[in-house]
Amino acid sequence: MINDTLAEFYMMSGKFSDHNDFKNKLSDALSQGNKIVQLKNKGVIDSDEYLELANIANSVCLQFNAILLLATSVDIFQQTNANGLHLNSYALSEHLERPVATNKLLSISCHTLEEMKLAEKFSADIILLSPVKATSSHPELEGIGWQQFSQMIKQVSCPVYALGGMQVTDLNDAKQVGAQGVAVSSLWK
């Protein structure tokens, strides 16, 4: 399913040297028209630092009218003003009900149809399905390819972004098989 209010590109934060560099890289990416960003927690030292980054990101996203999703725990998320929470399917399975209010977005990363169905049960607003292609971040996983991706997304009713080995140039392929768009970290420079 395509949601006209969601962007085609789902950007994930990448490396940065300090908070100022983080703010500059986020501002640069959003100034290019990107409208969804996930603040990843990889490389972040502790929850206090993550909260600082989330506050910086929230301020920048407000300036650009962009959506901020936090890849963190529900406890940390609730201490912020972010637009939504991103969880992997394992973290989602630890909950008995939707972990965020319905006025906040819930984004879930999935690898199987079973995980996608679980995300749908929790009324996920966004699913990231991966890996579509082989990726260096998960070399143990083989890409599912566009055909299987297409078959899987037809079985859920929420928007699905292609993830795993994706580049900006994969957008047309993703859209042709019914994806909302692509989730990429290459927009972070």
Coordinates of C-alpha atoms in Angstrom, one line a residue:
M1 CA 0.0 0.0 0.0
I2 CA 1.2 3.5 -0.8
N3 CA 0.7 6.4 1.6
D4 CA 0.8 9.7 -0.2
T5 CA 1.8 11.5 2.9
L6 CA 5.0 9.6 3.3
A7 CA 8.2 10.3 1.3
E8 CA 9.8 8.0 -1.2
F9 CA 13.1 8.1 0.6
Y10 CA 13.5 7.0 4.2
M11 CA 16.9 8.2 5.3
M12 CA 19.0 6.7 8.1
S13 CA 21.6 8.7 10.0
G14 CA 25.2 7.7 9.5
K15 CA 28.6 8.6 10.9
F16 CA 29.5 11.9 12.4
S17 CA 32.4 13.3 14.4
D18 CA 30.6 15.4 17.0
H19 CA 27.2 17.0 17.7
N20 CA 28.0 20.0 15.4
D21 CA 28.9 17.6 12.5
F22 CA 25.7 15.7 13.2
K23 CA 23.6 18.8 13.0
N24 CA 25.3 20.0 9.8
K25 CA 25.0 16.6 8.1
L26 CA 21.3 16.3 9.0
S27 CA 20.6 19.9 7.9
D28 CA 22.4 19.2 4.6
A29 CA 20.4 16.0 3.9
L30 CA 17.1 17.6 4.8
S31 CA 17.9 20.7 2.7
Q32 CA 18.0 18.3 -0.3
G33 CA 14.3 17.6 0.2
N34 CA 14.5 14.4 2.3
K35 CA 11.5 14.3 4.6
I36 CA 11.9 11.2 6.8
V37 CA 15.0 10.5 8.9
Q38 CA 15.7 7.6 11.3
L39 CA 18.1 8.5 14.1
K40 CA 20.1 5.2 14.5
N41 CA 21.7 4.3 17.8
K42 CA 24.8 2.7 16.4
G43 CA 28.0 4.3 17.7
V44 CA 26.1 6.3 20.4
I45 CA 27.8 5.9 23.7
D46 CA 24.8 6.1 26.1
S47 CA 21.2 7.1 26.4
D48 CA 22.1 10.6 27.5
E49 CA 24.1 11.2 24.3
Y50 CA 21.2 9.7 22.3
L51 CA 18.8 12.0 23.9
E52 CA 21.0 15.0 23.1
L53 CA 21.2 13.9 19.5
A54 CA 17.4 13.3 19.4
N55 CA 16.8 16.9 20.7
I56 CA 19.2 18.3 18.0
A57 CA 17.5 16.2 15.3
N58 CA 14.1 17.2 16.4
S59 CA 15.0 20.9 16.2
V60 CA 16.5 20.5 12.7
C61 CA 13.5 18.3 11.5
L62 CA 11.1 21.0 12.7
Q63 CA 12.9 23.6 10.6
F64 CA 12.6 21.4 7.5
N65 CA 9.1 20.0 8.3
A66 CA 10.6 16.5 8.3
I67 CA 9.6 13.4 10.1
L68 CA 12.0 12.1 12.9
L69 CA 11.9 8.5 13.8
L70 CA 14.0 7.3 16.7
A71 CA 15.6 3.8 16.7
T72 CA 15.7 3.4 20.5
S73 CA 13.8 2.0 23.4
V74 CA 10.3 3.1 24.2
D75 CA 11.5 4.6 27.5
I76 CA 14.0 6.9 25.7
F77 CA 11.5 7.7 23.0
Q78 CA 8.9 8.9 25.5
Q79 CA 11.4 11.5 26.7
T80 CA 11.4 13.2 23.3
N81 CA 9.2 15.0 20.9
A82 CA 10.0 12.9 18.0
N83 CA 7.4 12.0 15.4
G84 CA 7.8 8.2 15.8
L85 CA 9.6 5.2 17.0
H86 CA 11.5 2.6 15.0
L87 CA 11.9 -0.9 16.4
N88 CA 13.2 -4.2 14.9
S89 CA 10.7 -7.0 14.9
Y90 CA 12.5 -8.7 17.9
A91 CA 12.0 -5.6 20.1
L92 CA 8.4 -5.3 18.9
S93 CA 7.7 -8.9 19.9
E94 CA 8.5 -8.0 23.5
H95 CA 5.4 -5.8 23.7
L96 CA 1.8 -6.8 24.2
E97 CA 0.3 -3.9 22.4
R98 CA 1.3 -1.0 20.2
P99 CA 4.2 0.6 22.1
V100 CA 3.4 4.2 21.0
A101 CA 0.2 6.2 20.8
T102 CA -1.6 6.3 17.5
N103 CA -0.7 10.0 17.0
K104 CA 3.0 8.9 16.7
L105 CA 4.4 6.8 13.9
L106 CA 5.6 3.2 14.4
S107 CA 8.2 1.9 12.0
I108 CA 9.3 -1.7 12.1
S109 CA 12.2 -3.5 10.4
C110 CA 11.3 -7.0 9.2
H111 CA 13.0 -9.9 7.4
T112 CA 10.1 -12.4 7.1
L113 CA 6.4 -12.4 6.3
E114 CA 5.7 -13.6 9.8
E115 CA 7.5 -10.5 11.2
M116 CA 5.6 -8.3 8.8
K117 CA 2.3 -9.7 10.0
L118 CA 3.3 -9.1 13.6
A119 CA 4.1 -5.4 12.6
E120 CA 0.7 -5.2 11.0
K121 CA -1.0 -6.6 14.1
F122 CA 0.6 -3.8 16.1
S123 CA -0.7 -1.3 13.6
A124 CA 2.7 -0.3 12.3
D125 CA 2.6 2.8 10.1
I126 CA 5.8 1.8 8.2
I127 CA 7.6 -1.5 7.5
L128 CA 11.2 -1.7 6.4
L129 CA 11.7 -5.1 4.6
S130 CA 15.2 -6.3 4.2
P131 CA 17.5 -7.3 2.8
V132 CA 16.3 -6.9 -0.8
K133 CA 19.9 -7.1 -2.0
A134 CA 23.1 -8.3 -0.4
T135 CA 24.5 -5.8 2.1
S136 CA 27.8 -5.4 3.9
S137 CA 26.0 -4.6 7.2
H138 CA 24.4 -8.1 7.3
P139 CA 26.7 -10.3 5.1
E140 CA 25.1 -13.5 6.6
L141 CA 21.8 -12.7 5.0
E142 CA 21.1 -13.3 1.3
G143 CA 19.0 -10.7 -0.5
I144 CA 15.4 -11.7 -1.2
G145 CA 15.3 -9.9 -4.6
W146 CA 12.5 -7.8 -6.1
Q147 CA 10.2 -10.7 -7.0
Q148 CA 10.0 -12.1 -3.4
F149 CA 9.8 -8.5 -2.0
S150 CA 6.8 -7.8 -4.3
Q151 CA 5.1 -11.0 -3.2
M152 CA 5.6 -10.3 0.5
I153 CA 4.5 -6.7 0.5
K154 CA 1.2 -7.6 -1.2
Q155 CA 0.3 -9.5 1.9
V156 CA 0.3 -6.6 4.3
S157 CA -1.7 -3.4 4.2
C158 CA 0.8 -0.8 5.5
P159 CA 3.5 1.0 3.5
V160 CA 6.7 -0.9 3.0
Y161 CA 10.1 0.5 2.2
A162 CA 12.8 -1.6 0.6
L163 CA 15.9 -1.9 2.7
G164 CA 19.3 -3.7 2.4
G165 CA 21.8 -2.8 -0.3
M166 CA 19.6 0.0 -1.5
Q167 CA 20.8 3.1 -3.3
V168 CA 18.8 6.2 -4.5
T169 CA 18.9 4.6 -8.0
D170 CA 16.8 1.7 -6.8
L171 CA 13.8 3.8 -6.2
N172 CA 12.2 3.1 -9.6
D173 CA 12.6 -0.7 -9.2
A174 CA 11.0 -0.4 -5.7
K175 CA 8.1 1.7 -6.9
Q176 CA 7.5 -0.7 -9.8
V177 CA 6.9 -3.6 -7.4
G178 CA 4.6 -1.6 -5.1
A179 CA 7.0 -0.3 -2.4
Q180 CA 6.5 3.1 -0.7
G181 CA 10.1 3.8 -1.5
V182 CA 13.6 2.9 -0.4
A183 CA 15.4 3.2 2.9
V184 CA 19.0 4.3 2.5
S185 CA 21.9 5.6 4.5
S186 CA 23.7 7.0 1.4
L187 CA 21.7 10.3 1.6
W188 CA 23.7 11.0 4.8
K189 CA 26.9 12.6 3.7

